[in-house]
């Protein structure tokens, strides 16, 4: 998971909270580790602020990944596009190899190149459903040229708020590892949860990706997740 859960749409949810904690268990043998996620969302008169951070525990002795994203939206008042907003974002993190790569005594680590993103957000309404889309220029440290990113975020409560469906989809360009050309990367993480009350939920997240590190193949990784909002 990235985990990257850009749930700006939480503003429209009756289960929306200022912050929440998530614990994910990747149960497939290829992964078999826990991920801890903290999210913060705060709307205001000018727009909204969103922050999340992920910690992967794929080592026996410590976390081996720390990643965060910080985003700010500013509402743009106009008569043509309802909900139009200006979006700025910063991403950064670091990764250490797990115990299966190298040795525990000499772990290998490297930064996740920081990235600045800027663009515009446009909500797309389909009946009672709203898909929040954002179109951005992406400046990644060390990139050989221009990159862009498209993000879509969705949220829907069902069955008298007992079931929540939410998630995001990111599609962006990035240099290939050998620097020969650009590649397109897809990452989406839909979630389905059963809400026991306004604070506690259990469910599943499915990470679906293509060309996403460390593999350049199509991958599907389901998780079991718990969520606590406060």
PDB file of N, CA and C in Angstrom, residues 173-224:
ATOM      1  N   UNK A 173       3.991   9.273 -14.682  1.00  0.00           N
ATOM      2  CA  UNK A 173       5.172   8.931 -15.483  1.00  0.00           C
ATOM      3  C   UNK A 173       6.418   9.075 -14.634  1.00  0.00           C
ATOM      4  N   UNK A 174       7.438   8.270 -14.989  1.00  0.00           N
ATOM      5  CA  UNK A 174       8.668   8.237 -14.189  1.00  0.00           C
ATOM      6  C   UNK A 174       9.803   7.649 -15.028  1.00  0.00           C
ATOM      7  N   UNK A 175      11.048   8.020 -14.713  1.00  0.00           N
ATOM      8  CA  UNK A 175      12.193   7.452 -15.401  1.00  0.00           C
ATOM      9  C   UNK A 175      12.285   5.951 -15.143  1.00  0.00           C
ATOM     10  N   UNK A 176      12.703   5.204 -16.161  1.00  0.00           N
ATOM     11  CA  UNK A 176      13.044   3.801 -15.943  1.00  0.00           C
ATOM     12  C   UNK A 176      14.314   3.709 -15.107  1.00  0.00           C
ATOM     13  N   UNK A 177      14.526   2.565 -14.468  1.00  0.00           N
ATOM     14  CA  UNK A 177      15.681   2.394 -13.584  1.00  0.00           C
ATOM     15  C   UNK A 177      16.989   2.674 -14.294  1.00  0.00           C
ATOM     16  N   UNK A 178      17.109   2.248 -15.557  1.00  0.00           N
ATOM     17  CA  UNK A 178      18.349   2.460 -16.300  1.00  0.00           C
ATOM     18  C   UNK A 178      18.423   3.835 -16.954  1.00  0.00           C
ATOM     19  N   UNK A 179      17.370   4.648 -16.783  1.00  0.00           N
ATOM     20  CA  UNK A 179      17.384   5.998 -17.331  1.00  0.00           C
ATOM     21  C   UNK A 179      17.203   6.082 -18.830  1.00  0.00           C
ATOM     22  N   UNK A 180      16.852   4.979 -19.475  1.00  0.00           N
ATOM     23  CA  UNK A 180      16.759   4.956 -20.940  1.00  0.00           C
ATOM     24  C   UNK A 180      15.537   5.692 -21.467  1.00  0.00           C
ATOM     25  N   UNK A 181      14.450   5.695 -20.714  1.00  0.00           N
ATOM     26  CA  UNK A 181      13.208   6.305 -21.174  1.00  0.00           C
ATOM     27  C   UNK A 181      12.260   6.463 -19.995  1.00  0.00           C
ATOM     28  N   UNK A 182      11.046   6.935 -20.287  1.00  0.00           N
ATOM     29  CA  UNK A 182      10.007   7.061 -19.274  1.00  0.00           C
ATOM     30  C   UNK A 182       9.136   5.807 -19.267  1.00  0.00           C
ATOM     31  N   UNK A 183       8.467   5.586 -18.153  1.00  0.00           N
ATOM     32  CA  UNK A 183       7.485   4.516 -18.054  1.00  0.00           C
ATOM     33  C   UNK A 183       6.252   5.041 -17.353  1.00  0.00           C
ATOM     34  N   UNK A 184       5.111   4.433 -17.620  1.00  0.00           N
ATOM     35  CA  UNK A 184       3.853   4.793 -16.971  1.00  0.00           C
ATOM     36  C   UNK A 184       3.601   3.833 -15.816  1.00  0.00           C
ATOM     37  N   UNK A 185       3.222   4.360 -14.668  1.00  0.00           N
ATOM     38  CA  UNK A 185       3.010   3.556 -13.465  1.00  0.00           C
ATOM     39  C   UNK A 185       1.564   3.709 -13.005  1.00  0.00           C
ATOM     40  N   UNK A 186       0.968   2.586 -12.685  1.00  0.00           N
ATOM     41  CA  UNK A 186      -0.393   2.558 -12.171  1.00  0.00           C
ATOM     42  C   UNK A 186      -0.391   2.005 -10.753  1.00  0.00           C
ATOM     43  N   UNK A 187      -1.071   2.683  -9.866  1.00  0.00           N
ATOM     44  CA  UNK A 187      -1.229   2.190  -8.493  1.00  0.00           C
ATOM     45  C   UNK A 187      -2.630   2.560  -8.019  1.00  0.00           C
ATOM     46  N   UNK A 188      -3.387   1.554  -7.590  1.00  0.00           N
ATOM     47  CA  UNK A 188      -4.706   1.807  -7.026  1.00  0.00           C
ATOM     48  C   UNK A 188      -4.906   0.936  -5.799  1.00  0.00           C
ATOM     49  N   UNK A 189      -5.606   1.467  -4.804  1.00  0.00           N
ATOM     50  CA  UNK A 189      -5.804   0.741  -3.545  1.00  0.00           C
ATOM     51  C   UNK A 189      -7.249   0.904  -3.064  1.00  0.00           C
ATOM     52  N   UNK A 190      -8.175   0.166  -3.651  1.00  0.00           N
ATOM     53  CA  UNK A 190      -9.559   0.204  -3.158  1.00  0.00           C
ATOM     54  C   UNK A 190      -9.678  -0.490  -1.803  1.00  0.00           C
ATOM     55  N   UNK A 191     -10.566   0.038  -0.976  1.00  0.00           N
ATOM     56  CA  UNK A 191     -10.828  -0.524   0.341  1.00  0.00           C
ATOM     57  C   UNK A 191     -12.323  -0.801   0.498  1.00  0.00           C
ATOM     58  N   UNK A 192     -12.640  -1.890   1.199  1.00  0.00           N
ATOM     59  CA  UNK A 192     -14.015  -2.211   1.586  1.00  0.00           C
ATOM     60  C   UNK A 192     -14.003  -2.493   3.079  1.00  0.00           C
ATOM     61  N   UNK A 193     -14.865  -1.792   3.840  1.00  0.00           N
ATOM     62  CA  UNK A 193     -14.849  -1.933   5.291  1.00  0.00           C
ATOM     63  C   UNK A 193     -16.255  -2.086   5.842  1.00  0.00           C
ATOM     64  N   UNK A 194     -16.356  -2.846   6.904  1.00  0.00           N
ATOM     65  CA  UNK A 194     -17.592  -2.918   7.685  1.00  0.00           C
ATOM     66  C   UNK A 194     -17.406  -2.036   8.917  1.00  0.00           C
ATOM     67  N   UNK A 195     -18.330  -1.092   9.113  1.00  0.00           N
ATOM     68  CA  UNK A 195     -18.226  -0.129  10.208  1.00  0.00           C
ATOM     69  C   UNK A 195     -19.028  -0.617  11.414  1.00  0.00           C
ATOM     70  N   UNK A 196     -18.334  -1.000  12.467  1.00  0.00           N
ATOM     71  CA  UNK A 196     -18.998  -1.404  13.694  1.00  0.00           C
ATOM     72  C   UNK A 196     -19.628  -0.198  14.398  1.00  0.00           C
ATOM     73  N   UNK A 197     -18.966   0.944  14.272  1.00  0.00           N
ATOM     74  CA  UNK A 197     -19.493   2.212  14.769  1.00  0.00           C
ATOM     75  C   UNK A 197     -18.756   3.324  14.016  1.00  0.00           C
ATOM     76  N   UNK A 198     -18.901   4.560  14.479  1.00  0.00           N
ATOM     77  CA  UNK A 198     -18.285   5.684  13.773  1.00  0.00           C
ATOM     78  C   UNK A 198     -16.770   5.713  13.915  1.00  0.00           C
ATOM     79  N   UNK A 199     -16.237   4.918  14.830  1.00  0.00           N
ATOM     80  CA  UNK A 199     -14.796   4.953  15.081  1.00  0.00           C
ATOM     81  C   UNK A 199     -14.043   3.734  14.567  1.00  0.00           C
ATOM     82  N   UNK A 200     -14.663   2.555  14.654  1.00  0.00           N
ATOM     83  CA  UNK A 200     -13.922   1.324  14.401  1.00  0.00           C
ATOM     84  C   UNK A 200     -14.483   0.567  13.207  1.00  0.00           C
ATOM     85  N   UNK A 201     -13.574   0.126  12.307  1.00  0.00           N
ATOM     86  CA  UNK A 201     -13.962  -0.620  11.108  1.00  0.00           C
ATOM     87  C   UNK A 201     -12.964  -1.736  10.851  1.00  0.00           C
ATOM     88  N   UNK A 202     -13.456  -2.817  10.235  1.00  0.00           N
ATOM     89  CA  UNK A 202     -12.607  -3.897   9.757  1.00  0.00           C
ATOM     90  C   UNK A 202     -12.931  -4.153   8.291  1.00  0.00           C
ATOM     91  N   UNK A 203     -11.901  -4.542   7.533  1.00  0.00           N
ATOM     92  CA  UNK A 203     -12.144  -4.799   6.116  1.00  0.00           C
ATOM     93  C   UNK A 203     -10.902  -5.243   5.396  1.00  0.00           C
ATOM     94  N   UNK A 204     -10.806  -4.845   4.149  1.00  0.00           N
ATOM     95  CA  UNK A 204      -9.695  -5.280   3.308  1.00  0.00           C
ATOM     96  C   UNK A 204      -9.313  -4.168   2.337  1.00  0.00           C
ATOM     97  N   UNK A 205      -8.048  -4.127   2.022  1.00  0.00           N
ATOM     98  CA  UNK A 205      -7.528  -3.250   0.971  1.00  0.00           C
ATOM     99  C   UNK A 205      -6.822  -4.136  -0.053  1.00  0.00           C
ATOM    100  N   UNK A 206      -6.961  -3.787  -1.326  1.00  0.00           N
ATOM    101  CA  UNK A 206      -6.279  -4.528  -2.385  1.00  0.00           C
ATOM    102  C   UNK A 206      -5.388  -3.559  -3.149  1.00  0.00           C
ATOM    103  N   UNK A 207      -4.086  -3.779  -3.065  1.00  0.00           N
ATOM    104  CA  UNK A 207      -3.142  -2.963  -3.831  1.00  0.00           C
ATOM    105  C   UNK A 207      -2.959  -3.585  -5.212  1.00  0.00           C
ATOM    106  N   UNK A 208      -3.302  -2.822  -6.239  1.00  0.00           N
ATOM    107  CA  UNK A 208      -3.162  -3.257  -7.621  1.00  0.00           C
ATOM    108  C   UNK A 208      -2.187  -2.304  -8.304  1.00  0.00           C
ATOM    109  N   UNK A 209      -1.144  -2.845  -8.921  1.00  0.00           N
ATOM    110  CA  UNK A 209      -0.132  -1.969  -9.495  1.00  0.00           C
ATOM    111  C   UNK A 209       0.443  -2.557 -10.773  1.00  0.00           C
ATOM    112  N   UNK A 210       1.030  -1.670 -11.556  1.00  0.00           N
ATOM    113  CA  UNK A 210       1.763  -2.072 -12.758  1.00  0.00           C
ATOM    114  C   UNK A 210       2.957  -1.136 -12.920  1.00  0.00           C
ATOM    115  N   UNK A 211       4.135  -1.697 -13.093  1.00  0.00           N
ATOM    116  CA  UNK A 211       5.380  -0.937 -13.214  1.00  0.00           C
ATOM    117  C   UNK A 211       5.780  -0.248 -11.913  1.00  0.00           C
ATOM    118  N   UNK A 212       5.212  -0.675 -10.799  1.00  0.00           N
ATOM    119  CA  UNK A 212       5.489  -0.058  -9.507  1.00  0.00           C
ATOM    120  C   UNK A 212       6.633  -0.797  -8.832  1.00  0.00           C
ATOM    121  N   UNK A 213       7.591  -0.048  -8.251  1.00  0.00           N
ATOM    122  CA  UNK A 213       8.762  -0.669  -7.639  1.00  0.00           C
ATOM    123  C   UNK A 213       8.342  -1.643  -6.546  1.00  0.00           C
ATOM    124  N   UNK A 214       9.123  -2.734  -6.349  1.00  0.00           N
ATOM    125  CA  UNK A 214      10.360  -3.080  -7.047  1.00  0.00           C
ATOM    126  C   UNK A 214      10.161  -3.883  -8.335  1.00  0.00           C
ATOM    127  N   UNK A 215       8.916  -4.152  -8.700  1.00  0.00           N
ATOM    128  CA  UNK A 215       8.646  -4.988  -9.867  1.00  0.00           C
ATOM    129  C   UNK A 215       8.063  -4.145 -10.986  1.00  0.00           C
ATOM    130  N   UNK A 216       8.365  -4.507 -12.223  1.00  0.00           N
ATOM    131  CA  UNK A 216       7.758  -3.849 -13.380  1.00  0.00           C
ATOM    132  C   UNK A 216       6.712  -4.754 -13.999  1.00  0.00           C
ATOM    133  N   UNK A 217       6.032  -5.507 -13.155  1.00  0.00           N
ATOM    134  CA  UNK A 217       4.975  -6.402 -13.594  1.00  0.00           C
ATOM    135  C   UNK A 217       3.653  -5.991 -12.955  1.00  0.00           C
ATOM    136  N   UNK A 218       2.569  -6.563 -13.466  1.00  0.00           N
ATOM    137  CA  UNK A 218       1.247  -6.333 -12.881  1.00  0.00           C
ATOM    138  C   UNK A 218       1.138  -7.153 -11.601  1.00  0.00           C
ATOM    139  N   UNK A 219       0.805  -6.491 -10.474  1.00  0.00           N
ATOM    140  CA  UNK A 219       0.764  -7.157  -9.183  1.00  0.00           C
ATOM    141  C   UNK A 219      -0.554  -6.859  -8.471  1.00  0.00           C
ATOM    142  N   UNK A 220      -1.016  -7.848  -7.681  1.00  0.00           N
ATOM    143  CA  UNK A 220      -2.208  -7.690  -6.852  1.00  0.00           C
ATOM    144  C   UNK A 220      -1.876  -8.205  -5.455  1.00  0.00           C
ATOM    145  N   UNK A 221      -2.011  -7.333  -4.445  1.00  0.00           N
ATOM    146  CA  UNK A 221      -1.701  -7.713  -3.065  1.00  0.00           C
ATOM    147  C   UNK A 221      -2.874  -7.345  -2.159  1.00  0.00           C
ATOM    148  N   UNK A 222      -3.646  -8.315  -1.681  1.00  0.00           N
ATOM    149  CA  UNK A 222      -4.736  -8.027  -0.736  1.00  0.00           C
ATOM    150  C   UNK A 222      -4.215  -7.931   0.695  1.00  0.00           C
ATOM    151  N   UNK A 223      -4.919  -7.173   1.515  1.00  0.00           N
ATOM    152  CA  UNK A 223      -4.588  -7.080   2.931  1.00  0.00           C
ATOM    153  C   UNK A 223      -5.840  -7.242   3.779  1.00  0.00           C
ATOM    154  N   UNK A 224      -5.627  -7.556   5.045  1.00  0.00           N
ATOM    155  CA  UNK A 224      -6.663  -7.452   6.062  1.00  0.00           C
ATOM    156  C   UNK A 224      -6.366  -6.190   6.851  1.00  0.00           C
TER     157      UNK A 224
END
